[in-house]
Coordinates of N, CA and C in Angstrom, one line a residue:
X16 N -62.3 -37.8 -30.3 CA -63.2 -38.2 -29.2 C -63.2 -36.9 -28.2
X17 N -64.5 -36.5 -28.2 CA -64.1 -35.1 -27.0 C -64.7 -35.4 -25.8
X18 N -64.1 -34.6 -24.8 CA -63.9 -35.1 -23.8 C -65.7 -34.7 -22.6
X19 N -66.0 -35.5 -21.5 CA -66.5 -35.2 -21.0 C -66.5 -34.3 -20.1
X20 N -67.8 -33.6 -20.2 CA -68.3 -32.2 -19.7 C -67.8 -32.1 -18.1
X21 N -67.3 -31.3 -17.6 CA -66.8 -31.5 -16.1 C -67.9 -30.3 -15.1
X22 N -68.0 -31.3 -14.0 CA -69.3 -30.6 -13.3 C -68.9 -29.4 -12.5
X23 N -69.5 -28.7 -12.4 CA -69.1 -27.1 -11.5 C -68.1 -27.4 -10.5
X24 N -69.0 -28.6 -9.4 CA -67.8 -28.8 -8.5 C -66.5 -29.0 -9.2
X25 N -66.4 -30.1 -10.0 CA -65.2 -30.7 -10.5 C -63.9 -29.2 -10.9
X26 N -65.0 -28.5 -11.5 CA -64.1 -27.0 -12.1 C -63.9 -26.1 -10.9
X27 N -64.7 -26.2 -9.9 CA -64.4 -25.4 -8.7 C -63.1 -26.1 -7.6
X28 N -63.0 -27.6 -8.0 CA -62.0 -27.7 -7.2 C -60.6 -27.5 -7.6
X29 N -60.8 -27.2 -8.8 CA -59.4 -26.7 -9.6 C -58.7 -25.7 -9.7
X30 N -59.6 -24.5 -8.9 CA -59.6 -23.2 -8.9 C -58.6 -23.5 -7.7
X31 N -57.2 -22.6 -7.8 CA -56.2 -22.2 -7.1 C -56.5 -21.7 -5.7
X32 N -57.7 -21.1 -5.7 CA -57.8 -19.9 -4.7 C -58.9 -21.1 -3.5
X33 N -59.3 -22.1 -4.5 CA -60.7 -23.1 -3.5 C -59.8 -24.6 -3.3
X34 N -58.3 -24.3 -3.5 CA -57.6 -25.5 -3.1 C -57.6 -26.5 -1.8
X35 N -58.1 -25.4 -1.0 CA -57.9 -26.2 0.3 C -59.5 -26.4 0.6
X36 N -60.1 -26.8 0.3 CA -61.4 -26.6 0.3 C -61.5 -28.4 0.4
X37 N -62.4 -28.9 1.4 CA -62.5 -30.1 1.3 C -64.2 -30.5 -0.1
X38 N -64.4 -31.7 0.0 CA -65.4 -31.9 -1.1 C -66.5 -31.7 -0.3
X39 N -67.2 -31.5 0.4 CA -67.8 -31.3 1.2 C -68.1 -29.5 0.6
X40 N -67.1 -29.0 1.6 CA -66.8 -27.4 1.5 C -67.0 -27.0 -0.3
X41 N -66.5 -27.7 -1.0 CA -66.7 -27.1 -2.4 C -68.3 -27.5 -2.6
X42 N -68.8 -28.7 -2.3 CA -70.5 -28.8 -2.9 C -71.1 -27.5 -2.0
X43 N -70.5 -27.0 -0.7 CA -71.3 -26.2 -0.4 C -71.5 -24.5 -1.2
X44 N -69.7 -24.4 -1.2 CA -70.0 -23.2 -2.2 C -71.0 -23.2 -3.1
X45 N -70.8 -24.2 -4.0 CA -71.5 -24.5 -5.3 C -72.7 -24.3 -5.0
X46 N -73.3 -24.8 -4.0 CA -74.9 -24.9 -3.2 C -75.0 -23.4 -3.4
X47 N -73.9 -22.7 -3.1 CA -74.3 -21.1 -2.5 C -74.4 -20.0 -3.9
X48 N -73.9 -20.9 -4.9 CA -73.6 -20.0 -5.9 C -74.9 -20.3 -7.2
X49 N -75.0 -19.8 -8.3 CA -76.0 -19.8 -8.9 C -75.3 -19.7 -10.3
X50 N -76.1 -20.2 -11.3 CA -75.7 -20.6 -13.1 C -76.3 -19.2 -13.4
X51 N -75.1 -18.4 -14.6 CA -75.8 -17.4 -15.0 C -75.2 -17.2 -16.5
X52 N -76.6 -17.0 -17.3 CA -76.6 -17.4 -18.9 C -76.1 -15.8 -19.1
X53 N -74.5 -15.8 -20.2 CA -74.3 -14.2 -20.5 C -74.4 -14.3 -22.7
X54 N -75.0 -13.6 -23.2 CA -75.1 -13.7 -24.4 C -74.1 -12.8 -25.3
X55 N -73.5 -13.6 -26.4 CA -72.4 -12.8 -26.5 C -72.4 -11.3 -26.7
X56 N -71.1 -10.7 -26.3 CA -71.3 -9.5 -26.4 C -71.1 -8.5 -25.0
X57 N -72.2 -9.6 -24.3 CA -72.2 -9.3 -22.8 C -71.4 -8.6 -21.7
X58 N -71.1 -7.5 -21.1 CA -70.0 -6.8 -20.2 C -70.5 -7.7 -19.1
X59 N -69.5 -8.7 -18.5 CA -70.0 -9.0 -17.5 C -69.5 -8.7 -16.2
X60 N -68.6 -8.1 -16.3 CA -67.7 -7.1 -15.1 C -67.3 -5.7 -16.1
X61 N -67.0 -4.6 -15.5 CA -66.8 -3.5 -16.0 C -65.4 -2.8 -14.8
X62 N -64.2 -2.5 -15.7 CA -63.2 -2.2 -15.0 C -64.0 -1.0 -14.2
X63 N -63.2 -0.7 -13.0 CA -63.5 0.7 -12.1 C -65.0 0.9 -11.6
X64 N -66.1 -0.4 -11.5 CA -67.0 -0.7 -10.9 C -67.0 -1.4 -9.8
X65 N -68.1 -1.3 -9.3 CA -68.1 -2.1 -8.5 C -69.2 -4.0 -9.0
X66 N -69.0 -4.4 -7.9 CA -69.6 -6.3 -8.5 C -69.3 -7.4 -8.0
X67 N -69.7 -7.8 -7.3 CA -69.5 -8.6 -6.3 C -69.3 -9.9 -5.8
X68 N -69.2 -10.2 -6.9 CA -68.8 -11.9 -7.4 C -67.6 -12.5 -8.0
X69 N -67.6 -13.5 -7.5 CA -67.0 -14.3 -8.5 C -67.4 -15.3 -9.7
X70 N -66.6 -15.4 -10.8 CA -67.6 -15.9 -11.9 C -66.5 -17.4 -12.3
X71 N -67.0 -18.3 -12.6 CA -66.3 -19.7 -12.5 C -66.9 -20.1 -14.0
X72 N -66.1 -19.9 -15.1 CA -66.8 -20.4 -16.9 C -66.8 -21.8 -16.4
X73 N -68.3 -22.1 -17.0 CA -68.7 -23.2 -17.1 C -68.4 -23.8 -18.8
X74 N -68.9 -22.6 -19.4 CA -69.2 -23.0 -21.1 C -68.8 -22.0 -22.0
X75 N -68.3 -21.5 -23.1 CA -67.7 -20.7 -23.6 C -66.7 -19.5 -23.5
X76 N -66.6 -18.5 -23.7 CA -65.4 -18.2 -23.7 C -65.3 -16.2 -23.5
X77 N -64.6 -15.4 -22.7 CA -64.9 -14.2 -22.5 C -63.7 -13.5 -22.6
X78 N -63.7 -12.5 -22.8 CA -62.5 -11.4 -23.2 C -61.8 -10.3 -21.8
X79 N -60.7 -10.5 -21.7 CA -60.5 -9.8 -20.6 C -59.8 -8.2 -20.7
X80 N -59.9 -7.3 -20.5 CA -59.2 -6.1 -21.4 C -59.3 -5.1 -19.5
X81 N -58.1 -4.8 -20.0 CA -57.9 -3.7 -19.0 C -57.2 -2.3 -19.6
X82 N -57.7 -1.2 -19.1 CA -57.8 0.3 -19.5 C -57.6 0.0 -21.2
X83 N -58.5 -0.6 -21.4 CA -58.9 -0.3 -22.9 C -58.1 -1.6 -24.1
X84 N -57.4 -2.2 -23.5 CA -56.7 -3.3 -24.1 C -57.0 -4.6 -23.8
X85 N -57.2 -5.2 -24.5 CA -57.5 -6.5 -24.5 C -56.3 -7.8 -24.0
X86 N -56.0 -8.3 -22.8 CA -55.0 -8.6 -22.2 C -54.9 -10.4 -22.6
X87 N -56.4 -10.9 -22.7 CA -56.3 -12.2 -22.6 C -57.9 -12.4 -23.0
X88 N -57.9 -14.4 -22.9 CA -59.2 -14.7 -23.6 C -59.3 -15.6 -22.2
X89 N -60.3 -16.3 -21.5 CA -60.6 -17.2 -21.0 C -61.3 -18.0 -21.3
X90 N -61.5 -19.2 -20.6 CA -61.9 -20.7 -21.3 C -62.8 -21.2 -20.1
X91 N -63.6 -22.5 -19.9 CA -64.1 -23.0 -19.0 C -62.9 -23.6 -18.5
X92 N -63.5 -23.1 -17.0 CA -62.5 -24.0 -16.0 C -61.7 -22.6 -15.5
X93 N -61.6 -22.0 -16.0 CA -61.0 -20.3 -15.8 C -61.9 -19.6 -15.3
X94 N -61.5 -18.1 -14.5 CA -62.8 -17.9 -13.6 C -61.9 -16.3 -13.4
X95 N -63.0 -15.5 -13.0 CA -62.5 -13.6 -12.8 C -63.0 -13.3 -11.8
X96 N -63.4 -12.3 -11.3 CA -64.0 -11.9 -10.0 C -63.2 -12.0 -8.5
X97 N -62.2 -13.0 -8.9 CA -61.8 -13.3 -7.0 C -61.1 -12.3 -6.7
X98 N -60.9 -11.2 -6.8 CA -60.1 -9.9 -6.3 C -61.4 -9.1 -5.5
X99 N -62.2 -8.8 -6.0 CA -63.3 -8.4 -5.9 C -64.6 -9.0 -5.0
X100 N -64.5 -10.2 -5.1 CA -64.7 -10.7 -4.3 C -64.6 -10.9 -3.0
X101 N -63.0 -11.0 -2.8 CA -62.5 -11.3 -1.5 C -62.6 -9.7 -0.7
X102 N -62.0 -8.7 -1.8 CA -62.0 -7.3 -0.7 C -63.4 -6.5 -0.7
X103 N -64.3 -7.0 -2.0 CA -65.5 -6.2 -2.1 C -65.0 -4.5 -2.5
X104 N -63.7 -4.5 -3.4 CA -63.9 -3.0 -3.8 C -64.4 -3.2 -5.5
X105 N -63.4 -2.4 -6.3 CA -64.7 -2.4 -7.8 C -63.0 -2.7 -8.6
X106 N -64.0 -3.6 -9.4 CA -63.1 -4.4 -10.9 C -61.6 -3.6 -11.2
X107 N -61.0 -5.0 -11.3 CA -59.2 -4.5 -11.4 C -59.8 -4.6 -13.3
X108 N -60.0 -5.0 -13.9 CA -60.8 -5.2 -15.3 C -62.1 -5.3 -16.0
X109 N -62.3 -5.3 -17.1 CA -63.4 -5.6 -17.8 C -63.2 -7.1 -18.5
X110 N -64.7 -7.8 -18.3 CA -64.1 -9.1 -19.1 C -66.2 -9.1 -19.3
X111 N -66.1 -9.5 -20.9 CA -67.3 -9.3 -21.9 C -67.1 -11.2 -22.2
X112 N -68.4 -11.5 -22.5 CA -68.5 -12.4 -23.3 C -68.4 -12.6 -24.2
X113 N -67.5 -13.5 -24.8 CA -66.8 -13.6 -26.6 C -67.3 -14.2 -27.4
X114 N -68.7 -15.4 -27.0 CA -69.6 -16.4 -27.5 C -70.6 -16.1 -26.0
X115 N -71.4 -17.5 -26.8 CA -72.5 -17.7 -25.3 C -71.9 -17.9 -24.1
X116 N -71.8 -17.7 -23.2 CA -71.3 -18.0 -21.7 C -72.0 -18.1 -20.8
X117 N -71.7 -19.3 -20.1 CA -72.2 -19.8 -18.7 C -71.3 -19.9 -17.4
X118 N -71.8 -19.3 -16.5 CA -71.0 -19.3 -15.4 C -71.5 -19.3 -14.0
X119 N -70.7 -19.8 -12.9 CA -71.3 -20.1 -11.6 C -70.4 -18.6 -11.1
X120 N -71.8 -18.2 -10.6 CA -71.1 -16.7 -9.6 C -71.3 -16.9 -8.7
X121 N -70.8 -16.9 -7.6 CA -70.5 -16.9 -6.0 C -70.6 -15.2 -5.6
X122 N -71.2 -15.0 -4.9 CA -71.5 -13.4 -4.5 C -70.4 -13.2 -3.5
X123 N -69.8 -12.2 -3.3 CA -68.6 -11.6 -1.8 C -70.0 -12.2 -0.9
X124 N -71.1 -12.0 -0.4 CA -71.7 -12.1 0.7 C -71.6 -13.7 1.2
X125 N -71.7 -14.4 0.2 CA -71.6 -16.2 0.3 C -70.4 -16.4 0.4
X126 N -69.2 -15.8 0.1 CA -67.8 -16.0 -0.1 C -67.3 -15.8 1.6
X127 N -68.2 -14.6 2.2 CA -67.5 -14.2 3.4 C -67.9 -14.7 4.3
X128 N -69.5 -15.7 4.2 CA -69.7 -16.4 5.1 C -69.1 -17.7 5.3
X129 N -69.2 -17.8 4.2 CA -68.2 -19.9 3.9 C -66.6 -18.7 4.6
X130 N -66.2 -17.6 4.8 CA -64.9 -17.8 5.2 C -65.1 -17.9 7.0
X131 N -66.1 -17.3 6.9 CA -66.5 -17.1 8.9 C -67.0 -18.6 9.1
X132 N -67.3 -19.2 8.4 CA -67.9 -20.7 9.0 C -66.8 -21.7 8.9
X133 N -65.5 -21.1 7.8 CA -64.9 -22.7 8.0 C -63.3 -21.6 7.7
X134 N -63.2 -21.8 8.8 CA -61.6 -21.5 9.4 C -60.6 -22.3 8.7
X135 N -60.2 -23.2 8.4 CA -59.8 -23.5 7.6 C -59.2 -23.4 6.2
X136 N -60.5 -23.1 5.6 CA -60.7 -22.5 4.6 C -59.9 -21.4 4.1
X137 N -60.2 -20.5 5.4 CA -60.1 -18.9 5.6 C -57.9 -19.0 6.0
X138 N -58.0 -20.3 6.7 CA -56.3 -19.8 7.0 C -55.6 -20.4 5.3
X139 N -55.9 -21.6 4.7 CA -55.6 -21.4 3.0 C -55.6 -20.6 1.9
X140 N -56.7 -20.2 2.3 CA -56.4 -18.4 1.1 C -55.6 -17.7 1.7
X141 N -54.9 -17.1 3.1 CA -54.1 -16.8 3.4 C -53.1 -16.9 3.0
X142 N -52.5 -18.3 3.0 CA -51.4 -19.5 2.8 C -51.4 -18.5 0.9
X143 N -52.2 -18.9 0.3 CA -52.2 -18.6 -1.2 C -51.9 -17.3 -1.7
X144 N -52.5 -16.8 -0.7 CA -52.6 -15.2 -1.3 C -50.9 -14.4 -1.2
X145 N -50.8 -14.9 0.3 CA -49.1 -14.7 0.9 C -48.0 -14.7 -0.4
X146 N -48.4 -16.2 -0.9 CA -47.9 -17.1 -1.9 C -47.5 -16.4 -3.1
X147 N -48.8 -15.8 -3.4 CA -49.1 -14.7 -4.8 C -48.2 -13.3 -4.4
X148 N -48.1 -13.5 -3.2 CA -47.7 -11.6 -3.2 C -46.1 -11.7 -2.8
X149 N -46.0 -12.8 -2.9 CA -44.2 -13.2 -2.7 C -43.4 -13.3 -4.3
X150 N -44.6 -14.3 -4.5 CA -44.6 -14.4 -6.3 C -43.9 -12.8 -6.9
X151 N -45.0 -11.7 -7.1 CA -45.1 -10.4 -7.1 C -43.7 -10.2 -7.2
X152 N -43.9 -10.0 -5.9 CA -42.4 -9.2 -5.3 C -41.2 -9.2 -5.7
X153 N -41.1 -10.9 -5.9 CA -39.8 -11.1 -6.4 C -39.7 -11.1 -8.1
X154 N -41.0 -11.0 -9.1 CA -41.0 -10.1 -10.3 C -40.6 -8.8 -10.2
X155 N -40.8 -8.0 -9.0 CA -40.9 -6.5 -9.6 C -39.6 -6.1 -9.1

């Protein structure tokens, strides 16, 4: 039996980084962000570029490789861009389409306004990020 297809929002509220995000706040993102068809093959970020989104797989599957190695594979429900996003500098990686791929991109410009409009929001990614770089620390 396989399973039913889960809606953007549904995969956007799963996203670690859009945790605190009420249902409201996530249909809004989604409102802000746009479906974009990549055909396999496809570079859809390029390490040491710049690019300005975040990309949230809706449908198929993409290849993640940094300085030339291939690190990981992602799936729907899995998503790249939010580094890049949030600071607007250029790609910690390259990640290509491995089949057809569909994904909701959220631009840094939509990302930084949903953070100026909803405080909230904006003190949770804090909370998260803190989270990640404590994570870090106590690895290295």
């Amino acid at each position: 039996m396989s399973e039913t297809p889960r809606s953007p929002e549904q995969l956007l509220s799963d996203v670690d980084l859009f945790a605190g995000l009420s249902g409201r706040q996530v249909k809004k993102l989604v409102g802000r962000g746009h479906q974009v068809d990549h055909p396999a093959g496809r570079e859809v970020a390029a390490e040491g570029l710049g690019s300005l989104a975040f990309h949230l797989i809706l449908d198929g599957e993409a290849t993640v490789s940094a300085g030339g190695h291939e690190v990981r594979t992602l799936h729907p429900g899995e998503y790249f861009g939010e580094i890049a996003m949030i600071d607007g500098k250029p790609r910690s990686a390259t990640v290509a389409a491995a089949e057809p791929m569909r994904t909701l991109a959220i631009s840094h410009a939509d990302f930084q306004e949903l953070v100026k409009d909803e405080p909230e929001f904006a003190r949770g990614l804090l909370l998260l990020l803190c989270a990640r770089l404590r994570e870090a620390e106590s690895r290295a």
